[in-house]
Amino acid sequence: MNTILDIKNVSKSFFRKMAVDNVSLTVQKGEILGIMGPNGAGKTTLIRIINRIVAADSGSVRFDGDIMTDRDLFHIGYLPEERGLYRSMTVEAHALFLARLRGLSKKDAETKIAYWFDRFGINQWRKKRIEELSKGMAQKVQFICTVLHEPKLLILDEPFSGFDPVNVELIKQELIEMKANGKTIMLSTHNMKSVEEICDRAVLINDARKVAEGSVSELRDAQKTGNYTIRFRGNMISFVNALWTGFELVDKRSLGDDRFEVVLAMRGESTFDDLLSVLIGQVKIEAAWESLPSMQDVFIKLVQPVNSSLA
Amino acid sequence: MIALREFKDRIGARSFILFSVLGPILVLGLVYMLFALGGETKQHWKVLIADHGGIFENKIMAGEDASITYYFANGIIELDEFKDGKKYQEFDAMLEVNEKVLTNKTGFLFYRIKPSTRMQTRIQYQYERRLEEVLVERFTDMSLQKFRSIKQPIGVTFSDVNDPEGKANDMTGWAGFFFGALIFLFIFLFGMTILRSVSREKSNRIVEVLLASVRPNQLMLGKIIGIGLAAFLQFVIWIAIIGLGLYLMREHLFPDLLDAANMNVKQLILDANDTSYQEKYFAAREYNEFVNLVYERVQFANTLGFFLLFFVAGYFFYGAIFAAIGATMGSESDGQQFVIPIVILLCLSLYAGYFTMNYPDSSMATFLHYLPFTSPVVVMVKLYQGYEPGHAYEIYMSLITLILSAFGVMAIASRLYRNGILQFGHRVRLKHIFKWMKRT
């Protein structure tokens, strides 16, 4: 069994407004799954349903093959979007409290705290009160509290929002390393760049419904336009003349020193091979590749129709 | 875990330590003041009898009264003269005796500081007795002894048929009221702590992290229990300090005043042959009543069990309401508004206690006795006033009603808590609250 989380036909409404509408998805062991969607799409509600914070009106959630129970929460680490800490507690006491809530014994919790505090370099802050910490430091503490009990599944709601760039990088590296150690990670984010960088698969939710699911490359492939990008050295006029009628110039960018990067669309029956054959000899081709939309483009493209129809 | 954290958080707070120590000291100070004021009535009075007609023949009573010394002046003393004259400053009061008293039976006493009721009773009594002697001598052939044998001072004691010894009276009712009020003081203070704690968790968003590990009703219950334990600890500290303080006061500060039993024995011996014994006994009891109440009459041990049971049940009942308010409101200021109805309820409870003291057997008092909002204080008052024989079951019925109501309120509160706790910054609408109540 490779599926750690299996969500089937889950729906939830608040005061007649559908927050999650018949959503099904699976999370495979050892992968990083990104949940994307505009604000108010229903991502947080879905995550709260998985964490059993709110109950679904219908549908089922299975964890590791079985219908999920409260006990399974011990195997989940959850970092909510709206995260807070008890300001008057010390860093150590706070971490210990949350670790114990997640089912760790006091001794285990202390060992894990020592390890993670060391790893994140916040050992000297152990006895400080949370209110004395800088925001970045508090964010580190929040992340540590989420992973302390070494959960099988880590659910992060907007993990990069509010974090400074240094911490974002730190968290990304941690997530990649945790994945390498066999952990499964599910994260919701607006940061499309990080989806491209670290996610294996992504699910797009819009207006309470799932609108796309697949590996990052599948999603990008599905939205590709068939354009190609060529980077070359030479004369721009001779390049355009060589194109003739089989290709259309979509975009061009000068890189300086007679170097250019252009995006081309194929016309009629023309292929990538045809393109290369007409260019060779006219300009010096440095690189050529099929243009794939970024996850940002995919996101905008999939979300826009619904939003514009609403407008 | 939740309860333990709340408990540690509470007892670690500076305000907790401050209130634990200052609260009982304040109460002790108050008791000390009441004792000290009571003690003032023991002071020695010098009374000048202005008897220009020589009616009393410079004597007033056969024995000595330890608290009053009489002096006689046979000239006419004007009021202003007594008020400002240097030689009269040593006297606390002037008692005027003139011929008219023989007919109109009215004497006049001018004091500088108002005498206590007891002192008034004594002076009046002694004046009356001396006047009797004069009247008997002047207008009858009867011997004084004969007259005295006919005239007997009658004291009418008003006693409850069910409580002939008068163990329960208004004063003990006040003791019950005090304990009821104490319950409500703690419920309110720690109820507000629950509300603040819930709203703080909401506003700093830690609640979502917690809810991923514990159920909302566990979180709510843990919070109520943790804060309740802190309240209980504080209460024990209060009792210990007040108990110790009362003991020390009895032993060291007012040994003669406070030892009510001792005093009564002395009086018994002294006054055994005195016909005024009965009067004196009552007078002595009058000022001694508060002291007596605190040390002798309040049955701390017998009522402690019920006190604790009603304390705990009442705390859970109100605590759940406070938690639900904390969870349903959108912001901390919203909660402040919701506190007003609760404060009114608490005031109503205190009034219910006062009402019960005055009309213990009214049907309204019976209703308030069972109403969970008011029962802790009303039961305390009734407990100290005393239940009628065979009606002790009423206290258990009231307790069971309160416990069941507490469970009911907890069930509703946990629904409100579960549905409201993750709603931030909204405006509270009644329609939402009703929906949350219905939703399981």
CSV table of C-alpha atoms in Angstrom, one decimal, chain A:
chain,number,residue,atom,x,y,z
A,1,MET,CA,0.0,0.0,0.0
A,2,ASN,CA,1.6,3.2,-1.2
A,3,THR,CA,-1.2,5.6,-0.5
A,4,ILE,CA,-0.9,7.3,2.9
A,5,LEU,CA,-4.0,9.5,2.6
A,6,ASP,CA,-7.1,8.8,0.5
A,7,ILE,CA,-9.7,11.4,0.4
A,8,LYS,CA,-13.0,10.4,-1.3
A,9,ASN,CA,-15.9,12.7,-2.2
A,10,VAL,CA,-15.4,15.0,0.7
A,11,SER,CA,-17.8,17.9,1.0
A,12,LYS,CA,-18.3,20.6,3.6
A,13,SER,CA,-20.5,23.7,3.7
A,14,PHE,CA,-20.8,26.6,6.1
A,15,PHE,CA,-24.1,28.4,6.3
A,16,ARG,CA,-25.1,27.2,2.9
A,17,LYS,CA,-21.8,28.2,1.3
A,18,MET,CA,-19.9,25.2,-0.1
A,19,ALA,CA,-16.3,25.3,1.2
A,20,VAL,CA,-15.3,21.9,-0.2
A,21,ASP,CA,-17.4,20.3,-2.9
A,22,ASN,CA,-17.0,16.6,-3.6
A,23,VAL,CA,-13.2,16.6,-3.5
A,24,SER,CA,-11.2,13.4,-3.9
A,25,LEU,CA,-7.5,13.0,-3.9
A,26,THR,CA,-4.7,10.8,-2.8
A,27,VAL,CA,-1.3,11.4,-1.3
A,28,GLN,CA,1.4,8.8,-1.9
A,29,LYS,CA,4.0,7.8,0.6
A,30,GLY,CA,7.2,9.7,0.2
A,31,GLU,CA,6.0,12.4,-2.1
A,32,ILE,CA,5.5,16.1,-1.7
A,33,LEU,CA,2.1,17.1,-2.8
A,34,GLY,CA,1.2,20.8,-3.3
A,35,ILE,CA,-2.3,22.0,-2.9
A,36,MET,CA,-2.8,25.2,-4.9
A,37,GLY,CA,-5.7,27.5,-5.2
A,38,PRO,CA,-6.7,31.1,-4.9
A,39,ASN,CA,-7.8,32.6,-1.5
A,40,GLY,CA,-11.1,31.2,-0.3
A,41,ALA,CA,-10.9,28.2,-2.6
A,42,GLY,CA,-11.4,25.7,0.2
A,43,LYS,CA,-7.7,24.6,0.8
A,44,THR,CA,-7.7,25.4,4.5
A,45,THR,CA,-11.1,23.7,5.1
A,46,LEU,CA,-9.9,20.6,3.3
A,47,ILE,CA,-6.7,20.6,5.5
A,48,ARG,CA,-8.8,21.1,8.6
A,49,ILE,CA,-11.0,18.1,7.6
A,50,ILE,CA,-7.9,15.9,7.2
A,51,ASN,CA,-6.7,17.1,10.7
A,52,ARG,CA,-10.1,16.3,12.1
A,53,ILE,CA,-10.5,19.9,13.3
A,54,VAL,CA,-13.8,20.2,11.4
A,55,ALA,CA,-15.9,17.3,10.4
A,56,ALA,CA,-16.9,16.7,6.7
A,57,ASP,CA,-20.5,16.8,5.8
A,58,SER,CA,-20.0,13.7,3.6
A,59,GLY,CA,-17.2,11.7,2.1
A,60,SER,CA,-14.4,9.7,3.8
A,61,VAL,CA,-10.7,10.2,4.7
A,62,ARG,CA,-8.5,7.1,5.0
A,63,PHE,CA,-5.1,7.2,6.6
A,64,ASP,CA,-2.7,4.4,5.8
A,65,GLY,CA,-5.5,2.3,4.5
A,66,ASP,CA,-8.0,2.6,7.3
A,67,ILE,CA,-10.7,5.1,8.0
A,68,MET,CA,-9.0,7.9,9.9
A,69,THR,CA,-9.3,8.1,13.7
A,70,ASP,CA,-8.0,10.5,16.3
A,71,ARG,CA,-5.1,8.2,17.0
A,72,ASP,CA,-3.8,8.8,13.5
A,73,LEU,CA,-3.3,12.4,14.4
A,74,PHE,CA,-0.2,11.3,16.3
A,75,HIS,CA,1.3,10.5,12.9
A,76,ILE,CA,0.5,13.9,11.4
A,77,GLY,CA,2.4,17.1,11.9
A,78,TYR,CA,0.3,20.2,11.2
A,79,LEU,CA,1.5,23.7,10.7
A,80,PRO,CA,-1.6,25.9,10.2
A,81,GLU,CA,-1.6,29.1,8.2
A,82,GLU,CA,-2.8,31.0,11.2
A,83,ARG,CA,-0.2,29.8,13.7
A,84,GLY,CA,0.5,31.1,17.1
A,85,LEU,CA,2.3,30.3,20.3
A,86,TYR,CA,1.7,30.9,23.9
A,87,ARG,CA,3.6,34.1,24.4
A,88,SER,CA,4.3,33.7,28.1
A,89,MET,CA,5.7,30.2,27.9
A,90,THR,CA,9.4,29.5,27.4
A,91,VAL,CA,10.5,28.0,24.1
A,92,GLU,CA,11.4,24.7,25.7
A,93,ALA,CA,8.3,24.4,27.8
A,94,HIS,CA,6.2,25.2,24.7
A,95,ALA,CA,7.9,22.6,22.5
A,96,LEU,CA,7.6,20.1,25.3
A,97,PHE,CA,3.9,20.8,25.7
A,98,LEU,CA,3.1,20.4,22.0
A,99,ALA,CA,5.3,17.3,21.7
A,100,ARG,CA,3.5,15.7,24.7
A,101,LEU,CA,0.1,16.6,23.2
A,102,ARG,CA,1.2,14.7,20.1
A,103,GLY,CA,1.8,11.6,22.2
A,104,LEU,CA,5.5,11.7,22.9
A,105,SER,CA,6.7,10.6,26.3
A,106,LYS,CA,8.5,13.3,28.3
A,107,LYS,CA,11.9,11.6,27.8
A,108,ASP,CA,11.4,11.2,24.1
A,109,ALA,CA,10.2,14.7,23.8
A,110,GLU,CA,13.3,16.1,25.5
A,111,THR,CA,15.6,14.0,23.3
A,112,LYS,CA,13.8,15.2,20.2
A,113,ILE,CA,13.8,18.8,21.4
A,114,ALA,CA,17.6,18.7,22.0
A,115,TYR,CA,18.1,17.3,18.5
A,116,TRP,CA,15.9,19.9,16.7
A,117,PHE,CA,17.0,22.9,18.7
A,118,ASP,CA,20.6,22.0,17.9
A,119,ARG,CA,19.8,21.5,14.2
A,120,PHE,CA,18.1,24.9,13.9
A,121,GLY,CA,20.7,26.6,16.1
A,122,ILE,CA,18.3,27.9,18.7
A,123,ASN,CA,19.7,26.1,21.7
A,124,GLN,CA,20.6,29.4,23.4
A,125,TRP,CA,16.9,30.4,23.2
A,126,ARG,CA,15.6,27.5,25.1
A,127,LYS,CA,14.8,29.4,28.3
A,128,LYS,CA,13.6,32.5,26.6
A,129,ARG,CA,9.9,33.4,26.6
A,130,ILE,CA,8.2,33.3,23.2
A,131,GLU,CA,7.4,37.0,23.5
A,132,GLU,CA,11.1,37.8,23.6
A,133,LEU,CA,11.8,36.1,20.3
A,134,SER,CA,12.0,37.8,16.9
A,135,LYS,CA,9.4,36.8,14.3
A,136,GLY,CA,11.8,34.7,12.4
A,137,MET,CA,12.9,32.9,15.5
A,138,ALA,CA,9.3,32.2,16.5
A,139,GLN,CA,8.7,30.8,13.0
A,140,LYS,CA,11.5,28.3,13.5
A,141,VAL,CA,10.0,27.3,16.8
A,142,GLN,CA,6.7,26.8,15.2
A,143,PHE,CA,8.2,24.6,12.5
A,144,ILE,CA,10.2,22.6,15.1
A,145,CYS,CA,7.0,22.0,17.1
A,146,THR,CA,5.3,20.6,14.0
A,147,VAL,CA,8.0,18.1,13.2
A,148,LEU,CA,9.2,17.2,16.7
A,149,HIS,CA,7.2,14.0,16.9
A,150,GLU,CA,8.6,12.9,13.5
A,151,PRO,CA,5.2,12.4,11.9
A,152,LYS,CA,4.7,10.2,8.9
A,153,LEU,CA,2.7,12.9,7.2
A,154,LEU,CA,3.5,16.6,7.4
A,155,ILE,CA,0.7,19.0,6.5
A,156,LEU,CA,1.7,22.6,6.0
A,157,ASP,CA,-0.8,25.3,5.3
A,158,GLU,CA,1.0,28.2,3.6
A,159,PRO,CA,4.3,27.3,5.1
A,160,PHE,CA,6.2,30.0,3.4
A,161,SER,CA,3.9,32.9,4.2
A,162,GLY,CA,5.3,35.3,6.7
A,163,PHE,CA,8.7,33.6,6.7
A,164,ASP,CA,11.7,35.6,5.7
A,165,PRO,CA,13.7,34.4,2.6
A,166,VAL,CA,16.4,32.8,4.7
A,167,ASN,CA,13.9,30.8,6.6
A,168,VAL,CA,12.0,29.9,3.5
A,169,GLU,CA,15.2,28.4,2.1
A,170,LEU,CA,15.9,26.6,5.4
A,171,ILE,CA,12.4,25.1,5.5
A,172,LYS,CA,12.6,24.0,1.8
A,173,GLN,CA,15.9,22.2,2.5
A,174,GLU,CA,14.4,20.6,5.6
A,175,LEU,CA,11.4,19.4,3.6
A,176,ILE,CA,13.6,18.0,0.8
A,177,GLU,CA,15.6,16.1,3.4
A,178,MET,CA,12.5,14.9,5.2
A,179,LYS,CA,11.2,13.5,1.9
A,180,ALA,CA,14.5,11.8,1.3
A,181,ASN,CA,14.0,10.1,4.7
A,182,GLY,CA,10.7,8.7,3.6
A,183,LYS,CA,8.3,11.3,5.0
A,184,THR,CA,5.3,12.4,3.1
A,185,ILE,CA,4.5,16.1,2.9
A,186,MET,CA,1.4,17.9,1.9
A,187,LEU,CA,1.6,21.7,1.6
A,188,SER,CA,-0.8,24.4,0.5
A,189,THR,CA,0.8,27.4,-1.0
A,190,HIS,CA,0.5,30.5,-3.2
A,191,ASN,CA,4.2,30.3,-3.9
A,192,MET,CA,4.2,28.6,-7.3
A,193,LYS,CA,8.0,28.8,-7.6
A,194,SER,CA,8.3,26.5,-4.6
A,195,VAL,CA,5.7,24.1,-6.0
A,196,GLU,CA,7.9,23.8,-9.1
A,197,GLU,CA,11.0,23.4,-6.9
A,198,ILE,CA,10.0,20.9,-4.4
A,199,CYS,CA,6.6,19.3,-5.2
A,200,ASP,CA,6.3,16.0,-7.0
A,201,ARG,CA,2.6,16.4,-7.6
A,202,ALA,CA,0.1,19.2,-7.3
A,203,VAL,CA,-3.7,19.5,-6.9
A,204,LEU,CA,-5.4,22.7,-7.9
A,205,ILE,CA,-8.6,23.6,-6.0
A,206,ASN,CA,-10.8,26.4,-7.2
A,207,ASP,CA,-14.2,27.5,-5.9
A,208,ALA,CA,-14.4,24.5,-3.6
A,209,ARG,CA,-13.8,22.0,-6.4
A,210,LYS,CA,-10.7,20.1,-7.5
A,211,VAL,CA,-9.9,21.4,-11.0
A,212,ALA,CA,-6.6,19.6,-11.7
A,213,GLU,CA,-4.4,16.9,-10.3
A,214,GLY,CA,-1.1,15.4,-11.5
A,215,SER,CA,2.6,15.5,-11.4
A,216,VAL,CA,4.1,19.0,-11.8
A,217,SER,CA,5.4,18.1,-15.3
A,218,GLU,CA,2.0,16.6,-16.3
A,219,LEU,CA,0.2,19.8,-15.3
A,220,ARG,CA,2.7,21.9,-17.2
A,221,ASP,CA,2.5,19.6,-20.2
A,222,ALA,CA,-1.2,19.8,-20.2
A,223,GLN,CA,-1.1,23.5,-20.5
A,224,LYS,CA,1.7,23.7,-22.9
A,225,THR,CA,1.2,25.7,-26.1
A,226,GLY,CA,3.6,24.0,-28.5
A,227,ASN,CA,6.0,26.9,-28.5
A,228,TYR,CA,9.8,26.5,-28.6
A,229,THR,CA,12.5,28.7,-27.2
A,230,ILE,CA,15.8,29.2,-29.0
A,231,ARG,CA,18.9,30.9,-27.6
A,232,PHE,CA,21.4,31.9,-30.3
A,233,ARG,CA,24.3,34.2,-31.2
A,234,GLY,CA,24.1,36.2,-34.5
A,235,ASN,CA,22.1,38.7,-36.4
A,236,MET,CA,18.4,39.1,-35.5
A,237,ILE,CA,17.5,40.1,-39.1
A,238,SER,CA,19.0,37.0,-40.6
A,239,PHE,CA,17.3,34.9,-37.9
A,240,VAL,CA,13.8,36.4,-38.8
A,241,ASN,CA,14.5,35.9,-42.6
A,242,ALA,CA,15.4,32.3,-42.0
A,243,LEU,CA,12.1,31.6,-40.3
A,244,TRP,CA,10.1,32.4,-43.4
A,245,THR,CA,6.5,31.3,-43.3
A,246,GLY,CA,6.6,28.1,-41.3
A,247,PHE,CA,7.1,29.8,-37.9
A,248,GLU,CA,5.9,32.8,-35.9
A,249,LEU,CA,7.9,34.9,-33.6
A,250,VAL,CA,6.0,35.1,-30.3
A,251,ASP,CA,8.5,36.8,-28.1
A,252,LYS,CA,12.1,38.0,-28.2
A,253,ARG,CA,14.7,39.1,-25.7
A,254,SER,CA,18.2,40.5,-26.2
A,255,LEU,CA,20.8,39.0,-23.9
A,256,GLY,CA,23.5,41.4,-25.1
A,257,ASP,CA,26.7,40.8,-27.2
A,258,ASP,CA,24.6,39.7,-30.2
A,259,ARG,CA,22.9,37.0,-28.1
A,260,PHE,CA,19.1,36.6,-28.2
A,261,GLU,CA,16.4,34.3,-26.7
A,262,VAL,CA,13.2,34.0,-28.8
A,263,VAL,CA,10.0,32.1,-28.4
A,264,LEU,CA,8.5,30.6,-31.6
A,265,ALA,CA,5.2,29.1,-32.5
A,266,MET,CA,4.9,26.4,-35.2
A,267,ARG,CA,2.7,27.1,-38.1
A,268,GLY,CA,0.9,24.4,-40.2
A,269,GLU,CA,2.8,21.1,-40.4
A,270,SER,CA,6.1,22.6,-39.2
A,271,THR,CA,8.0,20.6,-36.6
A,272,PHE,CA,10.8,21.4,-34.2
A,273,ASP,CA,13.2,19.5,-36.5
A,274,ASP,CA,12.2,21.7,-39.4
A,275,LEU,CA,12.9,24.8,-37.3
A,276,LEU,CA,16.4,23.6,-36.4
A,277,SER,CA,17.2,22.8,-40.1
A,278,VAL,CA,16.2,26.2,-41.3
A,279,LEU,CA,18.2,27.9,-38.6
A,280,ILE,CA,21.4,26.0,-38.7
A,281,GLY,CA,23.9,27.9,-40.8
A,282,GLN,CA,22.1,31.2,-40.4
A,283,VAL,CA,22.8,31.8,-36.7
A,284,LYS,CA,24.8,30.0,-34.0
A,285,ILE,CA,22.3,28.0,-31.9
A,286,GLU,CA,23.4,27.8,-28.2
A,287,ALA,CA,20.3,26.1,-26.9
A,288,ALA,CA,16.8,25.1,-27.9
A,289,TRP,CA,13.9,23.6,-25.9
A,290,GLU,CA,10.2,23.2,-25.8
A,291,SER,CA,8.6,26.1,-23.9
A,292,LEU,CA,6.6,24.8,-20.9
A,293,PRO,CA,4.3,27.1,-18.9
A,294,SER,CA,5.4,27.8,-15.3
A,295,MET,CA,3.2,26.7,-12.5
A,296,GLN,CA,2.2,30.3,-12.2
A,297,ASP,CA,0.9,30.2,-15.7
A,298,VAL,CA,-0.8,26.9,-15.1
A,299,PHE,CA,-2.4,28.3,-12.0
A,300,ILE,CA,-3.7,31.5,-13.7
A,301,LYS,CA,-4.9,29.6,-16.7
A,302,LEU,CA,-6.9,27.1,-14.7
A,303,VAL,CA,-8.3,29.5,-12.2
A,304,GLN,CA,-9.2,32.4,-14.5
A,305,PRO,CA,-12.2,31.0,-16.4
A,306,VAL,CA,-14.2,30.3,-13.2
A,307,ASN,CA,-13.3,33.6,-11.6
A,308,SER,CA,-14.0,35.6,-14.8
A,309,SER,CA,-17.3,33.8,-15.2
A,310,LEU,CA,-18.1,34.7,-11.6
A,311,ALA,CA,-17.2,38.3,-12.2
